[in-house]
PDB file of C-alpha atoms in Angstrom:
ATOM      1  CA  MET A   1      54.879  35.857-110.242  1.00  0.00           C
ATOM      2  CA  VAL A   2      51.589  35.215-110.658  1.00  0.00           C
ATOM      3  CA  GLN A   3      48.736  37.407-109.373  1.00  0.00           C
ATOM      4  CA  LEU A   4      45.867  35.978-107.353  1.00  0.00           C
ATOM      5  CA  ASP A   5      44.027  38.144-104.832  1.00  0.00           C
ATOM      6  CA  ASP A   6      41.598  36.181-102.801  1.00  0.00           C
ATOM      7  CA  LEU A   7      38.679  36.522-104.932  1.00  0.00           C
ATOM      8  CA  ASP A   8      40.501  34.855-107.530  1.00  0.00           C
ATOM      9  CA  ARG A   9      41.513  31.948-105.582  1.00  0.00           C
ATOM     10  CA  ALA A  10      38.680  31.571-103.740  1.00  0.00           C
ATOM     11  CA  ILE A  11      37.022  31.368-107.003  1.00  0.00           C
ATOM     12  CA  LEU A  12      39.708  28.622-108.229  1.00  0.00           C
ATOM     13  CA  ARG A  13      38.677  26.722-104.888  1.00  0.00           C
ATOM     14  CA  LEU A  14      35.078  26.055-105.877  1.00  0.00           C
ATOM     15  CA  LEU A  15      36.128  25.422-110.085  1.00  0.00           C
ATOM     16  CA  LYS A  16      38.485  23.129-108.875  1.00  0.00           C
ATOM     17  CA  GLU A  17      35.873  20.830-106.335  1.00  0.00           C
ATOM     18  CA  ASP A  18      32.695  21.504-109.133  1.00  0.00           C
ATOM     19  CA  ALA A  19      33.255  23.159-112.220  1.00  0.00           C
ATOM     20  CA  ARG A  20      30.039  22.871-113.131  1.00  0.00           C
ATOM     21  CA  LEU A  21      29.164  25.242-110.651  1.00  0.00           C
ATOM     22  CA  THR A  22      27.378  28.535-112.675  1.00  0.00           C
ATOM     23  CA  ILE A  23      28.279  32.207-111.610  1.00  0.00           C
ATOM     24  CA  SER A  24      25.078  32.904-109.838  1.00  0.00           C
ATOM     25  CA  GLU A  25      26.139  29.719-107.779  1.00  0.00           C
ATOM     26  CA  ILE A  26      29.833  31.074-106.991  1.00  0.00           C
ATOM     27  CA  ALA A  27      28.744  34.144-106.402  1.00  0.00           C
ATOM     28  CA  GLU A  28      25.592  33.198-103.471  1.00  0.00           C
ATOM     29  CA  ARG A  29      28.500  31.317-102.361  1.00  0.00           C
ATOM     30  CA  LEU A  30      31.761  34.671-102.100  1.00  0.00           C
ATOM     31  CA  ASN A  31      28.709  37.041-101.335  1.00  0.00           C
ATOM     32  CA  ARG A  32      30.158  39.004-104.689  1.00  0.00           C
ATOM     33  CA  PRO A  33      28.216  40.154-107.831  1.00  0.00           C
ATOM     34  CA  GLU A  34      27.803  37.862-110.430  1.00  0.00           C
ATOM     35  CA  SER A  35      28.992  41.083-112.906  1.00  0.00           C
ATOM     36  CA  THR A  36      32.183  40.430-110.794  1.00  0.00           C
ATOM     37  CA  VAL A  37      32.563  36.775-110.936  1.00  0.00           C
ATOM     38  CA  HIS A  38      32.034  36.318-114.109  1.00  0.00           C
ATOM     39  CA  PHE A  39      34.843  39.149-115.531  1.00  0.00           C
ATOM     40  CA  ARG A  40      37.262  37.113-112.658  1.00  0.00           C
ATOM     41  CA  ILE A  41      36.598  33.784-114.379  1.00  0.00           C
ATOM     42  CA  LYS A  42      36.994  35.984-117.950  1.00  0.00           C
ATOM     43  CA  LYS A  43      40.275  36.943-116.807  1.00  0.00           C
ATOM     44  CA  LEU A  44      41.496  34.054-114.981  1.00  0.00           C
ATOM     45  CA  GLN A  45      40.695  32.015-118.852  1.00  0.00           C
ATOM     46  CA  GLU A  46      42.207  34.377-120.818  1.00  0.00           C
ATOM     47  CA  ARG A  47      45.515  34.520-118.462  1.00  0.00           C
ATOM     48  CA  GLY A  48      45.629  30.493-118.464  1.00  0.00           C
ATOM     49  CA  ILE A  49      45.390  30.648-114.472  1.00  0.00           C
ATOM     50  CA  ILE A  50      42.457  27.938-115.687  1.00  0.00           C
ATOM     51  CA  ASP A  51      43.690  25.857-118.596  1.00  0.00           C
ATOM     52  CA  ARG A  52      41.087  24.064-119.518  1.00  0.00           C
ATOM     53  CA  TYR A  53      37.612  22.256-117.898  1.00  0.00           C
ATOM     54  CA  THR A  54      37.766  18.425-117.769  1.00  0.00           C
ATOM     55  CA  ILE A  55      36.168  15.331-115.402  1.00  0.00           C
ATOM     56  CA  VAL A  56      37.189  13.071-113.257  1.00  0.00           C
ATOM     57  CA  LEU A  57      36.756   9.378-113.946  1.00  0.00           C
ATOM     58  CA  GLY A  58      34.867   7.287-111.454  1.00  0.00           C
ATOM     59  CA  GLU A  59      36.314   3.944-110.027  1.00  0.00           C
ATOM     60  CA  ALA A  60      34.447   1.555-111.708  1.00  0.00           C
ATOM     61  CA  LEU A  61      37.304   2.961-114.445  1.00  0.00           C
ATOM     62  CA  ARG A  62      39.953   3.485-112.759  1.00  0.00           C
ATOM     63  CA  PRO A  63      42.822   0.046-112.530  1.00  0.00           C
ATOM     64  CA  LYS A  64      42.560  -0.927-109.239  1.00  0.00           C
ATOM     65  CA  ALA A  65      46.161  -1.868-108.980  1.00  0.00           C
ATOM     66  CA  VAL A  66      48.206   0.839-109.750  1.00  0.00           C
ATOM     67  CA  ALA A  67      52.637   1.316-109.837  1.00  0.00           C
ATOM     68  CA  LEU A  68      55.277   3.328-110.433  1.00  0.00           C
ATOM     69  CA  VAL A  69      58.371   1.697-112.958  1.00  0.00           C
ATOM     70  CA  TYR A  70      61.605   3.341-112.718  1.00  0.00           C
ATOM     71  CA  ILE A  71      63.668   2.561-115.426  1.00  0.00           C
ATOM     72  CA  GLN A  72      67.862   3.194-115.677  1.00  0.00           C
ATOM     73  CA  VAL A  73      68.411   2.791-119.507  1.00  0.00           C
ATOM     74  CA  GLU A  74      72.069   1.133-120.941  1.00  0.00           C
ATOM     75  CA  THR A  75      74.529   4.087-121.856  1.00  0.00           C
ATOM     76  CA  PRO A  76      75.435   2.642-125.182  1.00  0.00           C
ATOM     77  CA  ILE A  77      78.654   3.157-126.044  1.00  0.00           C
ATOM     78  CA  ILE A  78      78.318   6.110-128.663  1.00  0.00           C
ATOM     79  CA  GLU A  79      76.898   8.101-126.005  1.00  0.00           C
ATOM     80  CA  ASP A  80      74.941  10.456-128.482  1.00  0.00           C
ATOM     81  CA  PHE A  81      72.210   6.867-128.918  1.00  0.00           C
ATOM     82  CA  LEU A  82      71.656   7.260-124.762  1.00  0.00           C
ATOM     83  CA  GLU A  83      68.812  10.161-126.080  1.00  0.00           C
ATOM     84  CA  LYS A  84      67.753   8.090-129.014  1.00  0.00           C
ATOM     85  CA  TYR A  85      67.366   5.221-126.595  1.00  0.00           C
ATOM     86  CA  ILE A  86      65.293   6.772-123.946  1.00  0.00           C
ATOM     87  CA  ASN A  87      62.967   8.664-126.516  1.00  0.00           C
ATOM     88  CA  HIS A  88      62.156   5.308-128.410  1.00  0.00           C
ATOM     89  CA  ILE A  89      61.053   3.577-124.731  1.00  0.00           C
ATOM     90  CA  MET A  90      59.143   6.716-123.457  1.00  0.00           C
ATOM     91  CA  LYS A  91      57.076   6.902-126.799  1.00  0.00           C
ATOM     92  CA  THR A  92      56.777   2.998-126.542  1.00  0.00           C
ATOM     93  CA  LEU A  93      55.629   3.295-123.482  1.00  0.00           C
ATOM     94  CA  SER A  94      53.037   6.442-123.431  1.00  0.00           C
ATOM     95  CA  ILE A  95      51.258   4.652-126.703  1.00  0.00           C
ATOM     96  CA  LEU A  96      49.973   1.873-124.039  1.00  0.00           C
ATOM     97  CA  PRO A  97      46.908   2.246-123.075  1.00  0.00           C
ATOM     98  CA  ASN A  98      47.648   1.129-119.132  1.00  0.00           C
ATOM     99  CA  VAL A  99      50.222   3.451-118.853  1.00  0.00           C
ATOM    100  CA  LEU A 100      49.229   6.344-117.299  1.00  0.00           C
ATOM    101  CA  ALA A 101      51.928   8.686-117.121  1.00  0.00           C
ATOM    102  CA  VAL A 102      55.441   9.189-118.654  1.00  0.00           C
ATOM    103  CA  ALA A 103      57.951  10.777-117.460  1.00  0.00           C
ATOM    104  CA  ARG A 104      61.848  11.421-118.186  1.00  0.00           C
ATOM    105  CA  SER A 105      63.991  11.792-114.648  1.00  0.00           C
ATOM    106  CA  THR A 106      67.746  12.667-115.188  1.00  0.00           C
ATOM    107  CA  LYS A 107      70.305  11.480-118.328  1.00  0.00           C
ATOM    108  CA  ASP A 108      69.734   7.859-118.262  1.00  0.00           C
ATOM    109  CA  SER A 109      66.397   7.457-116.149  1.00  0.00           C
ATOM    110  CA  LEU A 110      62.325   7.754-116.642  1.00  0.00           C
ATOM    111  CA  VAL A 111      59.627   7.113-114.571  1.00  0.00           C
ATOM    112  CA  ALA A 112      55.848   5.373-115.976  1.00  0.00           C
ATOM    113  CA  LEU A 113      52.745   5.281-113.838  1.00  0.00           C
ATOM    114  CA  VAL A 114      50.847   2.195-114.938  1.00  0.00           C
ATOM    115  CA  GLY A 115      47.823   0.299-113.811  1.00  0.00           C
ATOM    116  CA  GLU A 116      45.533  -2.693-114.611  1.00  0.00           C
ATOM    117  CA  GLU A 117      42.899  -4.140-113.619  1.00  0.00           C
ATOM    118  CA  ASN A 118      44.512  -6.326-110.227  1.00  0.00           C
ATOM    119  CA  GLU A 119      48.272  -6.883-109.776  1.00  0.00           C
ATOM    120  CA  GLU A 120      47.930 -10.097-111.367  1.00  0.00           C
ATOM    121  CA  LYS A 121      47.670  -8.300-114.133  1.00  0.00           C
ATOM    122  CA  LEU A 122      49.786  -5.541-113.811  1.00  0.00           C
ATOM    123  CA  ASN A 123      52.961  -8.349-112.601  1.00  0.00           C
ATOM    124  CA  LYS A 124      52.450  -9.514-115.529  1.00  0.00           C
ATOM    125  CA  PHE A 125      51.982  -6.420-117.740  1.00  0.00           C
ATOM    126  CA  ILE A 126      55.709  -5.290-116.143  1.00  0.00           C
ATOM    127  CA  ASP A 127      56.996  -8.027-116.854  1.00  0.00           C
ATOM    128  CA  GLU A 128      56.496  -9.202-120.184  1.00  0.00           C
ATOM    129  CA  THR A 129      55.783  -5.989-122.010  1.00  0.00           C
ATOM    130  CA  ILE A 130      58.626  -3.395-119.264  1.00  0.00           C
ATOM    131  CA  ARG A 131      60.902  -5.863-119.078  1.00  0.00           C
ATOM    132  CA  VAL A 132      61.702  -6.860-122.126  1.00  0.00           C
ATOM    133  CA  LEU A 133      62.303  -3.463-123.971  1.00  0.00           C
ATOM    134  CA  PRO A 134      66.155  -4.061-125.323  1.00  0.00           C
ATOM    135  CA  THR A 135      68.497  -1.634-123.541  1.00  0.00           C
ATOM    136  CA  LEU A 136      67.240  -1.186-119.917  1.00  0.00           C
ATOM    137  CA  LYS A 137      69.868  -2.119-117.191  1.00  0.00           C
ATOM    138  CA  ARG A 138      67.633  -1.322-113.938  1.00  0.00           C
ATOM    139  CA  VAL A 139      63.668  -1.916-113.815  1.00  0.00           C
ATOM    140  CA  GLU A 140      62.421  -0.900-109.661  1.00  0.00           C
ATOM    141  CA  VAL A 141      58.752  -1.179-109.555  1.00  0.00           C
ATOM    142  CA  ILE A 142      56.887   0.696-106.804  1.00  0.00           C
ATOM    143  CA  PRO A 143      53.524  -0.350-106.567  1.00  0.00           C
ATOM    144  CA  LEU A 144      50.801   1.886-104.760  1.00  0.00           C
ATOM    145  CA  THR A 145      48.627   0.419-102.535  1.00  0.00           C
ATOM    146  CA  GLU A 146      46.610   3.089-101.421  1.00  0.00           C
ATOM    147  CA  LEU A 147      46.156   6.907-102.137  1.00  0.00           C
ATOM    148  CA  VAL A 148      46.635   9.696 -99.391  1.00  0.00           C
ATOM    149  CA  LYS A 149      47.008  12.723-100.779  1.00  0.00           C
ATOM    150  CA  GLY A 150      45.726  13.617-104.529  1.00  0.00           C
ATOM    151  CA  GLY A 151      43.686  10.512-104.913  1.00  0.00           C
ATOM    152  CA  ASP A 152      41.774  11.021-107.542  1.00  0.00           C
ATOM    153  CA  VAL A 153      44.608  11.551-109.396  1.00  0.00           C
ATOM    154  CA  ILE A 154      43.728   7.949-110.858  1.00  0.00           C
ATOM    155  CA  GLY A 155      40.937   9.414-112.211  1.00  0.00           C
ATOM    156  CA  PHE A 156      41.876  12.059-114.156  1.00  0.00           C
ATOM    157  CA  LEU A 157      44.847  10.213-115.751  1.00  0.00           C
ATOM    158  CA  VAL A 158      42.943   7.170-116.766  1.00  0.00           C
ATOM    159  CA  ARG A 159      41.647   7.076-120.633  1.00  0.00           C
ATOM    160  CA  VAL A 160      38.774   5.248-122.434  1.00  0.00           C
TER     161      VAL A 160
ATOM    162  CA  MET B   1      33.037  -5.033-114.803  1.00  0.00           C
ATOM    163  CA  VAL B   2      31.738  -1.815-116.643  1.00  0.00           C
ATOM    164  CA  GLN B   3      29.584  -1.538-119.501  1.00  0.00           C
ATOM    165  CA  LEU B   4      30.217   1.186-122.184  1.00  0.00           C
ATOM    166  CA  ASP B   5      29.551   1.306-125.292  1.00  0.00           C
ATOM    167  CA  ASP B   6      30.627   3.473-127.936  1.00  0.00           C
ATOM    168  CA  LEU B   7      28.849   6.513-127.627  1.00  0.00           C
ATOM    169  CA  ASP B   8      29.209   6.583-124.039  1.00  0.00           C
ATOM    170  CA  ARG B   9      33.360   5.921-124.570  1.00  0.00           C
ATOM    171  CA  ALA B  10      33.254   8.775-127.356  1.00  0.00           C
ATOM    172  CA  ILE B  11      31.616  11.363-124.742  1.00  0.00           C
ATOM    173  CA  LEU B  12      33.436  10.916-121.928  1.00  0.00           C
ATOM    174  CA  ARG B  13      36.363  11.311-124.540  1.00  0.00           C
ATOM    175  CA  LEU B  14      34.628  14.484-125.486  1.00  0.00           C
ATOM    176  CA  LEU B  15      34.532  15.912-121.599  1.00  0.00           C
ATOM    177  CA  LYS B  16      37.787  14.996-120.265  1.00  0.00           C
ATOM    178  CA  GLU B  17      38.718  17.620-123.623  1.00  0.00           C
ATOM    179  CA  ASP B  18      36.750  19.774-122.896  1.00  0.00           C
ATOM    180  CA  ALA B  19      34.344  20.284-119.943  1.00  0.00           C
ATOM    181  CA  ARG B  20      32.149  22.552-120.599  1.00  0.00           C
ATOM    182  CA  LEU B  21      30.532  21.472-124.071  1.00  0.00           C
ATOM    183  CA  THR B  22      27.166  21.692-124.154  1.00  0.00           C
ATOM    184  CA  ILE B  23      24.718  18.159-124.772  1.00  0.00           C
ATOM    185  CA  SER B  24      23.718  20.042-128.283  1.00  0.00           C
ATOM    186  CA  GLU B  25      27.512  20.558-129.097  1.00  0.00           C
ATOM    187  CA  ILE B  26      27.850  16.617-128.087  1.00  0.00           C
ATOM    188  CA  ALA B  27      25.721  16.106-130.600  1.00  0.00           C
ATOM    189  CA  GLU B  28      26.314  17.791-133.265  1.00  0.00           C
ATOM    190  CA  ARG B  29      29.596  16.000-132.925  1.00  0.00           C
ATOM    191  CA  LEU B  30      28.629  12.843-132.838  1.00  0.00           C
ATOM    192  CA  ASN B  31      25.836  13.447-135.091  1.00  0.00           C
ATOM    193  CA  ARG B  32      23.140  11.640-132.492  1.00  0.00           C
ATOM    194  CA  PRO B  33      20.099  13.452-131.032  1.00  0.00           C
ATOM    195  CA  GLU B  34      20.991  15.951-128.205  1.00  0.00           C
ATOM    196  CA  SER B  35      17.652  13.973-125.777  1.00  0.00           C
ATOM    197  CA  THR B  36      20.267  10.726-126.596  1.00  0.00           C
ATOM    198  CA  VAL B  37      23.374  12.279-124.989  1.00  0.00           C
ATOM    199  CA  HIS B  38      21.486  13.968-122.401  1.00  0.00           C
ATOM    200  CA  PHE B  39      20.274  10.864-120.826  1.00  0.00           C
ATOM    201  CA  ARG B  40      23.933   9.067-121.559  1.00  0.00           C
ATOM    202  CA  ILE B  41      25.475  11.963-119.492  1.00  0.00           C
ATOM    203  CA  LYS B  42      22.979  11.623-116.685  1.00  0.00           C
ATOM    204  CA  LYS B  43      23.094   7.899-117.062  1.00  0.00           C
ATOM    205  CA  LEU B  44      26.790   8.273-116.910  1.00  0.00           C
ATOM    206  CA  GLN B  45      26.933  10.406-113.977  1.00  0.00           C
ATOM    207  CA  GLU B  46      24.161   8.825-112.329  1.00  0.00           C
ATOM    208  CA  ARG B  47      26.485   5.585-112.326  1.00  0.00           C
ATOM    209  CA  GLY B  48      29.472   7.125-110.934  1.00  0.00           C
ATOM    210  CA  ILE B  49      31.052   6.858-114.188  1.00  0.00           C
ATOM    211  CA  ILE B  50      31.716  10.505-114.792  1.00  0.00           C
ATOM    212  CA  ASP B  51      32.435  10.918-110.737  1.00  0.00           C
ATOM    213  CA  ARG B  52      32.675  14.972-111.200  1.00  0.00           C
ATOM    214  CA  TYR B  53      33.676  18.279-113.177  1.00  0.00           C
ATOM    215  CA  THR B  54      37.408  19.656-111.922  1.00  0.00           C
ATOM    216  CA  ILE B  55      39.220  22.237-113.950  1.00  0.00           C
ATOM    217  CA  VAL B  56      43.904  22.172-114.550  1.00  0.00           C
ATOM    218  CA  LEU B  57      45.525  25.227-113.448  1.00  0.00           C
ATOM    219  CA  GLY B  58      47.446  26.450-116.130  1.00  0.00           C
ATOM    220  CA  GLU B  59      51.493  26.958-116.352  1.00  0.00           C
ATOM    221  CA  ALA B  60      51.715  29.913-114.111  1.00  0.00           C
ATOM    222  CA  LEU B  61      50.097  27.866-111.146  1.00  0.00           C
ATOM    223  CA  ARG B  62      52.224  24.628-111.104  1.00  0.00           C
ATOM    224  CA  PRO B  63      55.527  24.444-109.566  1.00  0.00           C
ATOM    225  CA  LYS B  64      58.418  24.385-112.308  1.00  0.00           C
ATOM    226  CA  ALA B  65      60.484  21.544-110.434  1.00  0.00           C
ATOM    227  CA  VAL B  66      59.300  18.694-109.675  1.00  0.00           C
ATOM    228  CA  ALA B  67      60.031  15.417-108.314  1.00  0.00           C
ATOM    229  CA  LEU B  68      59.052  11.900-106.506  1.00  0.00           C
ATOM    230  CA  VAL B  69      60.345  11.014-102.921  1.00  0.00           C
ATOM    231  CA  TYR B  70      60.552   7.227-102.514  1.00  0.00           C
ATOM    232  CA  ILE B  71      60.736   7.414 -97.955  1.00  0.00           C
ATOM    233  CA  GLN B  72      60.792   3.843 -96.104  1.00  0.00           C
ATOM    234  CA  VAL B  73      60.420   4.150 -92.935  1.00  0.00           C
ATOM    235  CA  GLU B  74      62.736   2.303 -90.468  1.00  0.00           C
ATOM    236  CA  THR B  75      60.519  -0.774 -88.329  1.00  0.00           C
ATOM    237  CA  PRO B  76      60.651  -0.418 -85.073  1.00  0.00           C
ATOM    238  CA  ILE B  77      61.753  -2.889 -82.492  1.00  0.00           C
ATOM    239  CA  ILE B  78      58.320  -3.270 -81.242  1.00  0.00           C
ATOM    240  CA  GLU B  79      57.106  -4.226 -84.713  1.00  0.00           C
ATOM    241  CA  ASP B  80      53.411  -2.814 -84.273  1.00  0.00           C
ATOM    242  CA  PHE B  81      54.486   1.089 -84.335  1.00  0.00           C
ATOM    243  CA  LEU B  82      55.794   0.848 -87.978  1.00  0.00           C
ATOM    244  CA  GLU B  83      51.556   1.842 -88.899  1.00  0.00           C
ATOM    245  CA  LYS B  84      52.053   3.859 -86.265  1.00  0.00           C
ATOM    246  CA  TYR B  85      55.502   5.610 -87.612  1.00  0.00           C
ATOM    247  CA  ILE B  86      54.110   5.343 -91.646  1.00  0.00           C
ATOM    248  CA  ASN B  87      50.786   6.803 -91.194  1.00  0.00           C
ATOM    249  CA  HIS B  88      52.426  10.061 -88.900  1.00  0.00           C
ATOM    250  CA  ILE B  89      54.366  10.638 -91.922  1.00  0.00           C
ATOM    251  CA  MET B  90      51.850  10.278 -94.560  1.00  0.00           C
ATOM    252  CA  LYS B  91      49.915  13.025 -92.900  1.00  0.00           C
ATOM    253  CA  THR B  92      52.573  15.408 -91.816  1.00  0.00           C
ATOM    254  CA  LEU B  93      53.393  14.934 -95.496  1.00  0.00           C
ATOM    255  CA  SER B  94      49.544  15.538 -96.922  1.00  0.00           C
ATOM    256  CA  ILE B  95      49.445  18.287 -94.879  1.00  0.00           C
ATOM    257  CA  LEU B  96      52.400  20.414 -96.849  1.00  0.00           C
ATOM    258  CA  PRO B  97      51.151  22.357 -99.702  1.00  0.00           C
ATOM    259  CA  ASN B  98      54.023  21.867-101.790  1.00  0.00           C
ATOM    260  CA  VAL B  99      53.533  17.847-101.602  1.00  0.00           C
ATOM    261  CA  LEU B 100      51.405  17.488-104.300  1.00  0.00           C
ATOM    262  CA  ALA B 101      50.466  13.826-103.812  1.00  0.00           C
ATOM    263  CA  VAL B 102      51.212  11.013-101.296  1.00  0.00           C
ATOM    264  CA  ALA B 103      51.058   7.249-101.714  1.00  0.00           C
ATOM    265  CA  ARG B 104      51.466   4.211 -99.231  1.00  0.00           C
ATOM    266  CA  SER B 105      53.454   1.583-101.049  1.00  0.00           C
ATOM    267  CA  THR B 106      54.506  -1.341 -99.334  1.00  0.00           C
ATOM    268  CA  LYS B 107      54.196  -2.294 -94.535  1.00  0.00           C
ATOM    269  CA  ASP B 108      57.297   0.253 -94.333  1.00  0.00           C
ATOM    270  CA  SER B 109      57.302   2.988 -97.702  1.00  0.00           C
ATOM    271  CA  LEU B 110      55.883   5.571 -99.347  1.00  0.00           C
ATOM    272  CA  VAL B 111      55.822   7.971-101.772  1.00  0.00           C
ATOM    273  CA  ALA B 112      55.349  12.190-102.115  1.00  0.00           C
ATOM    274  CA  LEU B 113      54.866  13.971-105.757  1.00  0.00           C
ATOM    275  CA  VAL B 114      56.658  16.886-103.967  1.00  0.00           C
ATOM    276  CA  GLY B 115      56.786  20.572-106.542  1.00  0.00           C
ATOM    277  CA  GLU B 116      58.416  24.199-106.213  1.00  0.00           C
ATOM    278  CA  GLU B 117      59.369  27.217-107.805  1.00  0.00           C
ATOM    279  CA  ASN B 118      62.436  26.089-108.713  1.00  0.00           C
ATOM    280  CA  GLU B 119      65.276  23.597-108.173  1.00  0.00           C
ATOM    281  CA  GLU B 120      66.906  24.885-105.284  1.00  0.00           C
ATOM    282  CA  LYS B 121      64.044  25.448-102.923  1.00  0.00           C
ATOM    283  CA  LEU B 122      62.579  21.739-104.285  1.00  0.00           C
ATOM    284  CA  ASN B 123      66.128  20.782-102.435  1.00  0.00           C
ATOM    285  CA  LYS B 124      66.065  22.708 -99.978  1.00  0.00           C
ATOM    286  CA  PHE B 125      62.772  21.535 -99.643  1.00  0.00           C
ATOM    287  CA  ILE B 126      63.495  17.780 -99.597  1.00  0.00           C
ATOM    288  CA  ASP B 127      66.689  18.390 -97.283  1.00  0.00           C
ATOM    289  CA  GLU B 128      64.931  20.251 -94.573  1.00  0.00           C
ATOM    290  CA  THR B 129      61.650  19.182 -94.747  1.00  0.00           C
ATOM    291  CA  ILE B 130      61.551  15.720 -95.625  1.00  0.00           C
ATOM    292  CA  ARG B 131      64.626  13.939 -94.778  1.00  0.00           C
ATOM    293  CA  VAL B 132      64.845  15.335 -91.407  1.00  0.00           C
ATOM    294  CA  LEU B 133      61.312  13.600 -90.068  1.00  0.00           C
ATOM    295  CA  PRO B 134      62.235  10.582 -87.637  1.00  0.00           C
ATOM    296  CA  THR B 135      61.801   7.504 -88.155  1.00  0.00           C
ATOM    297  CA  LEU B 136      63.447   7.122 -92.138  1.00  0.00           C
ATOM    298  CA  LYS B 137      65.423   4.607 -92.719  1.00  0.00           C
ATOM    299  CA  ARG B 138      66.404   5.544 -96.698  1.00  0.00           C
ATOM    300  CA  VAL B 139      65.355   8.337 -99.148  1.00  0.00           C
ATOM    301  CA  GLU B 140      65.133   8.233-102.351  1.00  0.00           C
ATOM    302  CA  VAL B 141      64.733  11.508-104.679  1.00  0.00           C
ATOM    303  CA  ILE B 142      63.963  10.853-108.496  1.00  0.00           C
ATOM    304  CA  PRO B 143      63.604  14.338-110.169  1.00  0.00           C
ATOM    305  CA  LEU B 144      60.928  14.524-113.032  1.00  0.00           C
ATOM    306  CA  THR B 145      62.260  16.796-115.394  1.00  0.00           C
ATOM    307  CA  GLU B 146      59.760  16.171-118.603  1.00  0.00           C
ATOM    308  CA  LEU B 147      56.213  15.039-118.123  1.00  0.00           C
ATOM    309  CA  VAL B 148      55.907  12.782-121.858  1.00  0.00           C
ATOM    310  CA  LYS B 149      51.853  11.329-120.641  1.00  0.00           C
ATOM    311  CA  GLY B 150      49.794  12.620-118.669  1.00  0.00           C
ATOM    312  CA  GLY B 151      51.439  16.232-118.920  1.00  0.00           C
ATOM    313  CA  ASP B 152      49.016  18.325-117.333  1.00  0.00           C
ATOM    314  CA  VAL B 153      48.823  16.111-114.072  1.00  0.00           C
ATOM    315  CA  ILE B 154      50.486  18.727-111.935  1.00  0.00           C
ATOM    316  CA  GLY B 155      47.855  21.002-113.365  1.00  0.00           C
ATOM    317  CA  PHE B 156      45.490  19.075-111.871  1.00  0.00           C
ATOM    318  CA  LEU B 157      47.426  18.021-108.620  1.00  0.00           C
ATOM    319  CA  VAL B 158      48.160  21.453-107.733  1.00  0.00           C
ATOM    320  CA  ARG B 159      46.657  23.806-105.131  1.00  0.00           C
ATOM    321  CA  VAL B 160      45.657  27.419-104.812  1.00  0.00           C
TER     322      VAL B 160
END
């Protein structure tokens, strides 16, 4: 289990909000000496608690229509092929730029997060690129119309 | 439609990988003058193409068991109440720390991304906190066992 005290957490929360804050700004906000904040951030990085620093892309680059696509793969007669089928589909989907994320679910299923400029293009993409993949048994589309929590996750995932 | 040239895209890609890169490091890697890189980043920020700078938290803080929970809400006799029901459920879920993201789907459905230390705790959370919510018609759990693309999205979403 990871050991973090209140100061560590306060620093992480500030950096999550704005990773450009300087050590002296953080020190001032938390009313702690700069040397302490400097040491804590160094430790958080060394321990891998802070994995990396990144940017979130703005609205202009985010797809406007987003959906989760749940895919169940057909179980082949030779069951060992199932693993091959599913790996192939996951790899195929991962390469596509408008597939934002891919996750394996159960032995025979996976989920993809897909995005496009608008609903029409999104449906076209799902119909013409996903549904036609071989060995699929079932495809369920769950449109995401409004992100209530974790709202800027799309800006994190989108590529340029 | 957003106008980005190759240099803008190259800068964004570098910052997505490591937002701590200095202007001179970026300039060197892209073989461009520092002044140009400085100007471009300033513009990208002003235009909101770069929405914000943040950190991704490491493995130690990420939940080990993650699932999508698809929830369909019962349509009440007085249909106007549906919107109230669904907003109430989305708000309730959003407050919970192990609910990483919540999105509205259709008129009567929503999806939540939930995480816990292990599978047992995750199932307990889903059974004892989500399934018991009033007005639910259907709850489907899609475990995410392996993230193939967008792998560190959990480190982006997790709170401290």
